[in-house]
Coordinates of C-alpha atoms in Angstrom, one line a residue:
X185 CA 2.4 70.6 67.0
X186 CA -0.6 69.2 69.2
X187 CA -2.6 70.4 66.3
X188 CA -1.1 68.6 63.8
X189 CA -1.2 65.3 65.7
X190 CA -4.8 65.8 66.7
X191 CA -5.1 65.9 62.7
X192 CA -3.3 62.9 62.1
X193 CA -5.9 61.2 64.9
X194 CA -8.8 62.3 63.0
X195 CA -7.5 61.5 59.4
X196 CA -6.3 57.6 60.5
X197 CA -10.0 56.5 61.2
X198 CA -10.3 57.7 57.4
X199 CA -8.4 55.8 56.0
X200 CA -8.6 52.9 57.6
X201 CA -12.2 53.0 56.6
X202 CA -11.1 53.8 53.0
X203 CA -8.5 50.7 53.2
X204 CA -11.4 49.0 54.5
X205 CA -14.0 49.9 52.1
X206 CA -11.5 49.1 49.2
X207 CA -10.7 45.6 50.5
X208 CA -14.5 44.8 50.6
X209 CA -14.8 45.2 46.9
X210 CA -11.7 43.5 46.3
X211 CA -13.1 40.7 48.1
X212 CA -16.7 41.3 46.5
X213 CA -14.6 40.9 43.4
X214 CA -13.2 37.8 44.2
X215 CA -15.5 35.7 45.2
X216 CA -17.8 37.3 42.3
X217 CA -15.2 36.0 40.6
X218 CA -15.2 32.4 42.4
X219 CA -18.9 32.1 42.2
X220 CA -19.3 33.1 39.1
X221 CA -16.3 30.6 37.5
X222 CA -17.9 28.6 34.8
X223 CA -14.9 26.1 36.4
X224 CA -15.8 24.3 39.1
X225 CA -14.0 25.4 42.2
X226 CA -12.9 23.6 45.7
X227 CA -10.9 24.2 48.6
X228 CA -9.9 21.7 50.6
X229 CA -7.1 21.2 53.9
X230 CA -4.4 19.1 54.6
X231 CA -6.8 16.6 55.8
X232 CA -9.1 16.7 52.4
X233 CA -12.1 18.6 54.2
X234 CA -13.8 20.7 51.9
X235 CA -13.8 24.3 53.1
X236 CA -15.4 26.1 49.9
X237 CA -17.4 24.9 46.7
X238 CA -18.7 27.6 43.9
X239 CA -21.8 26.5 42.4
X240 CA -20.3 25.3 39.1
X241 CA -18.8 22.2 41.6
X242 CA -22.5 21.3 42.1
X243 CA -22.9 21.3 38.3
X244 CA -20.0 19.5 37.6
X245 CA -19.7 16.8 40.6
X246 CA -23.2 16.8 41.8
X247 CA -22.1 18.1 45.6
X248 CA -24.8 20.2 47.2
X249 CA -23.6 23.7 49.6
X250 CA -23.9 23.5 52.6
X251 CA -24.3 19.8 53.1
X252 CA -20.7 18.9 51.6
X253 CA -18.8 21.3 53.8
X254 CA -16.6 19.8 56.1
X255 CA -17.1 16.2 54.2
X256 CA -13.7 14.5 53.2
X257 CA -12.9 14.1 49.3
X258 CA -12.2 10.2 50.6
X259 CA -15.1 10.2 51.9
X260 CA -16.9 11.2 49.0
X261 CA -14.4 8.6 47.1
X262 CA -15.2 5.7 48.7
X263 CA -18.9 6.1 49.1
X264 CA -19.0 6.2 45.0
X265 CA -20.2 10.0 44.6
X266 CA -16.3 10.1 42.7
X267 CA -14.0 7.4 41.3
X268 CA -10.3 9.8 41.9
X269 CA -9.9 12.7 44.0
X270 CA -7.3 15.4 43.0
X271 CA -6.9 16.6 46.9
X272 CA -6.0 12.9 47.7
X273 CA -3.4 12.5 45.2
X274 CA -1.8 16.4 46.2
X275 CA -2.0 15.2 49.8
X276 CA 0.0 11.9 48.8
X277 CA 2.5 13.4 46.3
X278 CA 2.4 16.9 47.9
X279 CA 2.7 18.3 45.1
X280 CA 0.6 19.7 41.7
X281 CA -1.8 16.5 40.5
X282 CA -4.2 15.9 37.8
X283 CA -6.6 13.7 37.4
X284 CA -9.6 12.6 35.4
X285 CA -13.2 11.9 37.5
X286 CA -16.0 10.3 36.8
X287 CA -19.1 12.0 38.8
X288 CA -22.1 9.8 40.0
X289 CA -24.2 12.5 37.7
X290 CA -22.7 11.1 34.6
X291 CA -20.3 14.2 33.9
X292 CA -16.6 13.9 33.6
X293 CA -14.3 16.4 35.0
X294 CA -10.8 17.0 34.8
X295 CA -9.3 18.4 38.0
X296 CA -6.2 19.7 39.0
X297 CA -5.0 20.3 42.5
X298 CA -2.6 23.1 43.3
X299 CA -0.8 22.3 47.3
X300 CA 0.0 25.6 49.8
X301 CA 1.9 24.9 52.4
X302 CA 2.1 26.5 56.0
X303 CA 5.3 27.9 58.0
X304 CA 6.3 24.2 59.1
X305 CA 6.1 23.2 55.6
X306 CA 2.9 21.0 55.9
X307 CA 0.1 20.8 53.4
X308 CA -2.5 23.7 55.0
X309 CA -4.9 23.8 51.5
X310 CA -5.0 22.5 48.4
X311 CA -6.4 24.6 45.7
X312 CA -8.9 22.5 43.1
X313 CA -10.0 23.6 39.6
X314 CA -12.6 21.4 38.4
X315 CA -13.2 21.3 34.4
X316 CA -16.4 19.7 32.8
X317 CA -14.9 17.4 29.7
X318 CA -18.3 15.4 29.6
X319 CA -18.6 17.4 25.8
X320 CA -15.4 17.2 25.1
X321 CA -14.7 13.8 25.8
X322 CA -18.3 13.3 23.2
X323 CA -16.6 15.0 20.6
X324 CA -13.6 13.0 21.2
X325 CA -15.9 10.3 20.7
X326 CA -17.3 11.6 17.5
X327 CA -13.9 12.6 16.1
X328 CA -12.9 8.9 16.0
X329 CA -16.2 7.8 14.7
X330 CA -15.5 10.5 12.3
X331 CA -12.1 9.2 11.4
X332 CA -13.1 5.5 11.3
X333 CA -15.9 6.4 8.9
X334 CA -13.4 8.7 6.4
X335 CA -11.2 5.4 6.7
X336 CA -14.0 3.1 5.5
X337 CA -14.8 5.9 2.5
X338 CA -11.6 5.6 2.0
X339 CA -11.4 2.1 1.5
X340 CA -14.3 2.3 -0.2
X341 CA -13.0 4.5 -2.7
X342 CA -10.1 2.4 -3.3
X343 CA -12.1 -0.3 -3.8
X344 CA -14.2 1.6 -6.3
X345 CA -10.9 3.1 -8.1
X346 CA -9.7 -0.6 -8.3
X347 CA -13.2 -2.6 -9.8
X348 CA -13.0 0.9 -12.3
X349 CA -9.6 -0.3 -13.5
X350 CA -10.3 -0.8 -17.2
X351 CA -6.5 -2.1 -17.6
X352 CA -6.6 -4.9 -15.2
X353 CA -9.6 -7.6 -14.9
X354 CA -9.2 -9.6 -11.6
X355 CA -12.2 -11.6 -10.6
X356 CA -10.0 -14.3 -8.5
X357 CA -8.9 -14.7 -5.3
X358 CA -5.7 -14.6 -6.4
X359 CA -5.1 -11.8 -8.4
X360 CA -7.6 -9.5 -5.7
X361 CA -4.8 -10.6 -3.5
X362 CA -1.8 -9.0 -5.8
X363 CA -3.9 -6.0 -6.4
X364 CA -4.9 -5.2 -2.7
X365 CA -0.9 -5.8 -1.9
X366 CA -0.5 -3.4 -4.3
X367 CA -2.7 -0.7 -3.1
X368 CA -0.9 -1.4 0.5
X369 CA 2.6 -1.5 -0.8
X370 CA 1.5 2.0 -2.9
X371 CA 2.1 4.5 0.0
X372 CA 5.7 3.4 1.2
X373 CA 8.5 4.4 -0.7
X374 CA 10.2 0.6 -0.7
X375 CA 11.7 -0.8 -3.6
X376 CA 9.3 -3.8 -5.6
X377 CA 10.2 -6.8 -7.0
X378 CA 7.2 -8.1 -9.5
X379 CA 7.8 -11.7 -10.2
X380 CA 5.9 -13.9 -12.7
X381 CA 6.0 -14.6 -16.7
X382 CA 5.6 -13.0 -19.5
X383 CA 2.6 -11.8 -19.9
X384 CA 0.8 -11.7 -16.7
X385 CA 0.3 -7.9 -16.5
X386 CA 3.5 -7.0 -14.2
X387 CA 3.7 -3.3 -16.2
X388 CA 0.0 -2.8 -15.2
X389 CA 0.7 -3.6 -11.7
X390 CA 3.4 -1.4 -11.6
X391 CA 1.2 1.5 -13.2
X392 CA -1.4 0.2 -10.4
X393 CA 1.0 1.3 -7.3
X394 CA 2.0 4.3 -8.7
X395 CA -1.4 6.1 -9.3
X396 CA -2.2 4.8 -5.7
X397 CA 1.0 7.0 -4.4
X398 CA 1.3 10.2 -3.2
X399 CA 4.1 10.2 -6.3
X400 CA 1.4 10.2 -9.0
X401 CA 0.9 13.7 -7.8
X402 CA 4.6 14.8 -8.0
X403 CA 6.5 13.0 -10.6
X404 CA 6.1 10.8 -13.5
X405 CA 6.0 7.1 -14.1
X406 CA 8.4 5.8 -16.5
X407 CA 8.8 2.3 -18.0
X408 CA 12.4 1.2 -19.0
X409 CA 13.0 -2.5 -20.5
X410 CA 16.6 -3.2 -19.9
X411 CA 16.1 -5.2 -22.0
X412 CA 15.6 -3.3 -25.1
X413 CA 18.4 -0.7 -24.7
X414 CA 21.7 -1.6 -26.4
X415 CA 23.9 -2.2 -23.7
X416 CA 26.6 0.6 -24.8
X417 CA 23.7 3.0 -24.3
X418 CA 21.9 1.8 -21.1
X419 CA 24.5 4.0 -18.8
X420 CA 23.7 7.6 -21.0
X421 CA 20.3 6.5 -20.9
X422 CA 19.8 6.0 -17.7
X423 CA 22.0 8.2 -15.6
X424 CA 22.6 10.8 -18.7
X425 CA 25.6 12.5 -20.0
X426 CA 27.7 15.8 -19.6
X427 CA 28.6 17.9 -22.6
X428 CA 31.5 16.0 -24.4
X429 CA 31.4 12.7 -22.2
X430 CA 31.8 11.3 -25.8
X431 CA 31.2 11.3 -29.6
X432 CA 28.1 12.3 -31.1
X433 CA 26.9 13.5 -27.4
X434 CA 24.6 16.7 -27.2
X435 CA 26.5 20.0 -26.5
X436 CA 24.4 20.8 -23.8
X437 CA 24.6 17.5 -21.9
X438 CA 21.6 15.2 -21.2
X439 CA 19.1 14.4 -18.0
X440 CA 18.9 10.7 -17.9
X441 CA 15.8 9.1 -16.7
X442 CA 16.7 8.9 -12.7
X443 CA 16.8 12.8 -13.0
X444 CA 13.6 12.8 -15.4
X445 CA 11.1 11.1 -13.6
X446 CA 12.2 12.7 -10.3
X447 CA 10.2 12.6 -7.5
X448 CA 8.0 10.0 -9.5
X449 CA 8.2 6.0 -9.9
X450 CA 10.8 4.2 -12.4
X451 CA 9.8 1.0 -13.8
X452 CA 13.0 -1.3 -14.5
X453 CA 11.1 -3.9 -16.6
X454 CA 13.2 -7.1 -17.6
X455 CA 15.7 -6.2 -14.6
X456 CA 17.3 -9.9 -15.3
X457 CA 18.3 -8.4 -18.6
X458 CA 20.5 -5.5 -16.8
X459 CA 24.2 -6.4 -17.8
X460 CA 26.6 -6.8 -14.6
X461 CA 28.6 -3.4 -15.2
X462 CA 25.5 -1.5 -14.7
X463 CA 24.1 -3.5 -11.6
X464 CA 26.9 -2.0 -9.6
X465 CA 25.7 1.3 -11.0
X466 CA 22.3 0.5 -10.3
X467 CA 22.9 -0.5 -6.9
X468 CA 24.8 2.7 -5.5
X469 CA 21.6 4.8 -6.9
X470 CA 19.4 3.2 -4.5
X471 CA 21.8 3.3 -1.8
X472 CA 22.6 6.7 -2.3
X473 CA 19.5 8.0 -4.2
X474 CA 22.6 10.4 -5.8
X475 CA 23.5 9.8 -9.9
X476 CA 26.9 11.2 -11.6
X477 CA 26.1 11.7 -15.5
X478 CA 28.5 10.3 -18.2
X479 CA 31.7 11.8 -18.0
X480 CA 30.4 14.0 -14.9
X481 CA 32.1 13.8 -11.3
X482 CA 29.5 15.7 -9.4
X483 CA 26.2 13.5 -8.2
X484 CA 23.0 15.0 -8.3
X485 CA 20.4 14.3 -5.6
X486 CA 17.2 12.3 -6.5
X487 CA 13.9 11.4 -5.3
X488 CA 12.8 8.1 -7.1
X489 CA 11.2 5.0 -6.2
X490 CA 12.3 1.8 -8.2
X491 CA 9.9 -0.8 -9.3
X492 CA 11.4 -3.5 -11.0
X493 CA 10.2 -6.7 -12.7
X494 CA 11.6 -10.0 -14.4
X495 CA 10.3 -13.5 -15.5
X496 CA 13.5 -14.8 -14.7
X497 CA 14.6 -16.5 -11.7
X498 CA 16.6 -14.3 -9.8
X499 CA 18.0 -16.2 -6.6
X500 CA 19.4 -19.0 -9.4
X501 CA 21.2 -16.2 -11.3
X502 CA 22.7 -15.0 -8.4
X503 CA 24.0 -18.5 -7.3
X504 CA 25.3 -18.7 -11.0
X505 CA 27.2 -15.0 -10.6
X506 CA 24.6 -13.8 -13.1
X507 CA 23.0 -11.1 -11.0
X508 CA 24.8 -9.4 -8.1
X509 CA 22.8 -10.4 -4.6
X510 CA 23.1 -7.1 -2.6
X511 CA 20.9 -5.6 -5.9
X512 CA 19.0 -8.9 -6.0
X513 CA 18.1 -7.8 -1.9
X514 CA 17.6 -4.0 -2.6
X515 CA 15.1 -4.5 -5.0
X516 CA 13.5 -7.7 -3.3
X517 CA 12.2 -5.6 -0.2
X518 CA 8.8 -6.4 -1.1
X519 CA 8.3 -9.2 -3.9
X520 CA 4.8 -9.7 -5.4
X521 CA 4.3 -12.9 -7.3
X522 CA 1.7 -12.6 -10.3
X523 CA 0.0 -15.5 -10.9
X524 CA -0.4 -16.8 -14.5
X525 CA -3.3 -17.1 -16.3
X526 CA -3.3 -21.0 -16.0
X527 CA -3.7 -20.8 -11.9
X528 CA -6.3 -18.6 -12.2
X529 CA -9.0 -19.3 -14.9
X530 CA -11.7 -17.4 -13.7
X531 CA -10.5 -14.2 -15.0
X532 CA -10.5 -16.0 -18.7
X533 CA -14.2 -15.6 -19.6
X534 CA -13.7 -12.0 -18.1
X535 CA -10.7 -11.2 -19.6
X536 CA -12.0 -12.3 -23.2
X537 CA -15.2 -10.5 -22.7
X538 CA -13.8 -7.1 -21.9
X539 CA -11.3 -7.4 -25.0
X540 CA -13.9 -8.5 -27.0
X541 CA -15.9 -5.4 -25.8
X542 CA -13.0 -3.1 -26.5
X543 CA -12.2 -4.6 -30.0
X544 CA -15.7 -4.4 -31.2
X545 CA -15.9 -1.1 -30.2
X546 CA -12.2 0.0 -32.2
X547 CA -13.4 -1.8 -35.1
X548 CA -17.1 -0.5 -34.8
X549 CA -18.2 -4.6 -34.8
X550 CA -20.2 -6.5 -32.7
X551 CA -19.1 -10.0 -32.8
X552 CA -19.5 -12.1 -29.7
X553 CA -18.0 -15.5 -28.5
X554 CA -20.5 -18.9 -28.4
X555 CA -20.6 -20.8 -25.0
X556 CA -18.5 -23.5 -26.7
X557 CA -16.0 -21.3 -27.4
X558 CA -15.4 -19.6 -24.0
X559 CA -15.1 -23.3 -23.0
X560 CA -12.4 -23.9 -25.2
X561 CA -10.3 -20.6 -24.1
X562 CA -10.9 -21.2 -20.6
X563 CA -9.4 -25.0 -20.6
X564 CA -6.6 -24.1 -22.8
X565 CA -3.3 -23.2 -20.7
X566 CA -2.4 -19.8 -22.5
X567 CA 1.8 -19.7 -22.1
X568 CA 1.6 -16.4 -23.3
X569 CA -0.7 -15.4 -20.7
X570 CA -3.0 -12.1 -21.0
X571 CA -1.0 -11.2 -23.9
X572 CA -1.5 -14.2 -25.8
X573 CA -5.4 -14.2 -25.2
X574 CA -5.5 -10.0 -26.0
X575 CA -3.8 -11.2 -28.9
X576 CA -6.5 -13.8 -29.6
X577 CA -9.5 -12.1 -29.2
X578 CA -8.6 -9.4 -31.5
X579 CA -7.7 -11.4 -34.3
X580 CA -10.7 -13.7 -33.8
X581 CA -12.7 -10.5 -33.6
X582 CA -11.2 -9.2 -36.7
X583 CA -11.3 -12.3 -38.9
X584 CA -14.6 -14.0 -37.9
X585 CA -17.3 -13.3 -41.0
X586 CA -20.3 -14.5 -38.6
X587 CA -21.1 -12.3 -35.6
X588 CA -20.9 -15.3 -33.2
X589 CA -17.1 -16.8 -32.6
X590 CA -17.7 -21.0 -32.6
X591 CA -15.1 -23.2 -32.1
X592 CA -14.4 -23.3 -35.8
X593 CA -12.8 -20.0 -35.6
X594 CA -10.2 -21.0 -32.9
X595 CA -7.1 -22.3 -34.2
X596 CA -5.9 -25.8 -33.5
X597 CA -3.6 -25.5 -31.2
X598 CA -6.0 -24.0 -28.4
X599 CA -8.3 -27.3 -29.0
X600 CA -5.6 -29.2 -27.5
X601 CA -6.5 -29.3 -23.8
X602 CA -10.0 -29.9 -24.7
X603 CA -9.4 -32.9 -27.1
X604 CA -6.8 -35.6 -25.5
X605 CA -4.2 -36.8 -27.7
X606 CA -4.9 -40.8 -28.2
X607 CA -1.5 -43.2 -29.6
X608 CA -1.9 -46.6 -31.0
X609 CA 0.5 -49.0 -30.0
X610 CA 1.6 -50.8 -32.7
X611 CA 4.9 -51.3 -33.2
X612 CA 7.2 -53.2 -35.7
X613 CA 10.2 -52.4 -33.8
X614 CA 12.4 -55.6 -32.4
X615 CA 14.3 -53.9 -29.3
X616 CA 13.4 -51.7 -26.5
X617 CA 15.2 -49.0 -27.7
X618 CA 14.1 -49.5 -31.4
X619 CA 10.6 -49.0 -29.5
X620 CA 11.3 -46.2 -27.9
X621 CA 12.6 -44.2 -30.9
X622 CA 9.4 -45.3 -32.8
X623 CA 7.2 -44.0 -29.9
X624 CA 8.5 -40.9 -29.2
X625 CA 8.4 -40.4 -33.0
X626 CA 5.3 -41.2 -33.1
X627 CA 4.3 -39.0 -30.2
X628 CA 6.1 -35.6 -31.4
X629 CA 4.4 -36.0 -34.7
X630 CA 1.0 -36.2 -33.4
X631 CA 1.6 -33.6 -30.7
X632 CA 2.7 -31.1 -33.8
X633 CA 0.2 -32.1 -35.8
X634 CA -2.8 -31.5 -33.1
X635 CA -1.8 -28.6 -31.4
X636 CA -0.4 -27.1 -34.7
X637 CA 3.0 -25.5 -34.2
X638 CA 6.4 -27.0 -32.8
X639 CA 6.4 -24.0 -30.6
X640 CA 3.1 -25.1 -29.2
X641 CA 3.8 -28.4 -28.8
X642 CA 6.9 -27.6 -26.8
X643 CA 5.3 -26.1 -24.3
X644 CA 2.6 -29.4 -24.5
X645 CA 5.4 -31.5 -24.0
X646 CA 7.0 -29.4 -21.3
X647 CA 10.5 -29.1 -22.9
X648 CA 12.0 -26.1 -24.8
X649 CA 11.7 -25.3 -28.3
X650 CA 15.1 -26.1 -29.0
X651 CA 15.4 -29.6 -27.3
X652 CA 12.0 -30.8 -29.4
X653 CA 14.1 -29.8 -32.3
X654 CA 17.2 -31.2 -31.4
X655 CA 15.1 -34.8 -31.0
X656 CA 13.4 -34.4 -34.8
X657 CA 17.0 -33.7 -36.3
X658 CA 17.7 -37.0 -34.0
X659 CA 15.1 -39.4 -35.5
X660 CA 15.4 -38.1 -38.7
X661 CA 19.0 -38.7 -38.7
X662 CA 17.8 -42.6 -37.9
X663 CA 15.0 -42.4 -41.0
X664 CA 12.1 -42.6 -38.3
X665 CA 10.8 -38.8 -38.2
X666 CA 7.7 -38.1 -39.6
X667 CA 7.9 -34.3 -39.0
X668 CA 8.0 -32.2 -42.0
X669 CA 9.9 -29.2 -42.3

């Protein structure tokens, strides 16, 4: 028994040294470990007195060992060496705090304090790990250069893909301006309204948005003038038909064009045109983005945006109960006016020149336009707009025998705004109304005469065709017309 306790005596200084030994490593480990963190690393107390820095700290905050030992993180604050502490804000909140610093060596660290409390619940240390962001915070930096500069390609590239635009020539202000809303309004999914007359290019605006879209990539483009479809074959057309919806429909049913050009762009030209049954129609497709098929009951979900466009004036039909206003709203979310051709005559020498371009190279010719000329197309007023001068320049370019176009080539009616119509005043007539009969006879017939059609001179005189004729069968019904037939 003694034995075996005498044993026990000698074996306990054994392994207390063993215990001993191990904890040494351990705590050779650690602060290996703590001077070795590529983290900077601070202990503080409840009073923010530094106890311990590794020497990443003195990489990171500049602090030198020994000489900040028992220095205050406030005092290191307000002497500059740091704009924040993260001991200072644990000690206020008393609890975990992170903050950002700015070092008086130029780095910038993010550091997070970590509180431990004693038995009577008072902050005894706080725990800091200090993280050098200085690169990070650069490559922030370059990141958003990075990004502003892929925006400005960007733009750049837009810019390129619109000036590379054979379809559309826009030298004017105005007409950049329709085109650049276009590129904007291109990557929301809104419903357009394109406003203007005939002519003016709303289809290629429309085509314009589209390719700009992230639809271009996943659906098609289709252009429907409403138009042009009989009215008794708008509905099948447009929303399609189930197998035996009615006489002479397919056996297997038909996709209309919502379903067709799904997940692409549909183009609702002449929208003023769409009869009132079918605006109702119209309307709960947007709404719903859901269409039932002729003679089906179940709808069928779609994806498709809805451009539309009209040279009508829609807010007047809707006060006349010609056009339903909660479609006239849905499809007005964002209206783009195109100017005509008249409000923006710089494009006209352009315009001319690239269809002259394009028709000499069709017609393998090489005919070009005299300066007199262009000055002639450029003063003239073109009603029917783009198409009326496309129109133009391909027949001049077809029909001129010389390989310069003069004014000699260009009919009469486009001399009209160069050449001003001149009256003489001399009338036999004995009363004021007598007077005004024989001027305004005397006016339409020289009117017809220089511009060279009563269509053109209608638009000269700013009335429709049908009024100017209404006021020839007029005078001639009084013997004073000298309009021929």
């Amino acid at each position: 028994m003694g034995l075996a306790g005498e044993i026990s005596n000698q074996e306990l200084p054994e392994q207390l040294q063993k215990r001993i030994m191990e904890l040494e490593h351990l705590n050779r480990d650690y602060l290996g470990m703590l001077e070795n963190s590529y983290d900077g690393l601070l202990i503080a107390d409840g009073k923010s007195r530094i106890l311990y820095i590794n020497p990443s700290i003195e990489r990171i905050m500049g602090l030198k060992y020994p000489d900040s030992i028992g220095q205050t993180t406030k005092g290191l604050t307000e002497a500059g060496i740091t704009d924040a502490s993260a001991t200072l804000k644990v000690i206020e909140s008393g609890q975990k705090e992170t903050v950002v610093i700015n070092s008086i060596n130029g780095k910038i660290a993010l550091s997070t304090g970590v509180p431990s409390y004693d038995s009577n619940g008072k902050i005894h240390r706080v725990y800091c790990n200090v993280r050098d962001i200085t690169d990070l915070n650069q490559l922030k930096q370059k990141h958003q250069q990075t990004q502003v500069l892929a925006l400005k390609y960007l733009a750049e590239l837009n810019q390129l893909k619109k000036n590379n635009n054979s379809e559309i020539i826009a030298h004017s202000k105005e007409m950049r301006k329709v085109i650049d809303l276009a590129y904007r309004v291109a990557n929301v999914d809104s419903s357009v309204l394109l406003l203007g007359e005939s002519g003016v290019g709303k289809d290629l605006i429309a085509k314009i948005i589209h390719k700009a879209s992230p639809r271009n990539e996943a659906g098609l483009f289709l252009k429907i003038n409403c138009g042009a479809i009989p009215e008794n074959l708008l509905e099948s057309e447009l929303f399609g038909y189930e197998t035996g919806a009615f006489t002479g429909a397919s056996k297997e049913g038909k996709a209309g064009y919502f379903e067709f050009v799904n997940k692409g762009t549909l183009f609702l030209d002449e929208i003023g045109d769409l009869p009132k049954n079918m605006q109702v129609k119209l309307l709960n497709v947007i709404q719903d983005q859901k269409v039932t098929r002729v003679g089906g009951v179940k709808p069928r979900e779609i994806d498709v945006r809805i451009l539309a466009a009209t040279n009508k004036n829609l807010e007047e039909m809707v006060m006349r109960g010609l056009f339903r206003e909660d479609l006239y709203y849905r499809l007005n979310v964002l209206p783009i006016t195109i100017p005509p051709l008249r409000e923006r005559r710089e494009d006209i020498l352009l315009i001319a020149q690239h269809y002259a371009d394009h028709f000499n190279k069709k017609y393998n010719l090489n005919v070009k336009f005299s300066k007199e000329a262009i000055e002639i197309l450029s003063k003239y007023d073109w009603p029917g707009n783009v198409r009326e001068l496309t129109n133009l320049v391909e027949r001049l370019i077809i029909i001129a025998q010389e390989t310069v176009i003069t004014p000699e080539h260009i009919p009469p009616k486009y001399h009209s705004a160069c050449e001003p119509l001149t009256l003489e005043y001399n009338y036999q007539a004995k009363t004021l109304n007598d007077a005004m009969e024989e001027f305004e006879n005397k006016f339409i017939a020289q009117m017809i005469s220089h511009c060279g059609s009563r269509e053109e001179a209608a638009v000269q005189l700013d009335i429709s065709l049908s009024s100017l004729t209404r006021r020839i069968r007029r005078l001639r019904k009084s013997k004073l017309t000298l309009v021929n037939d």
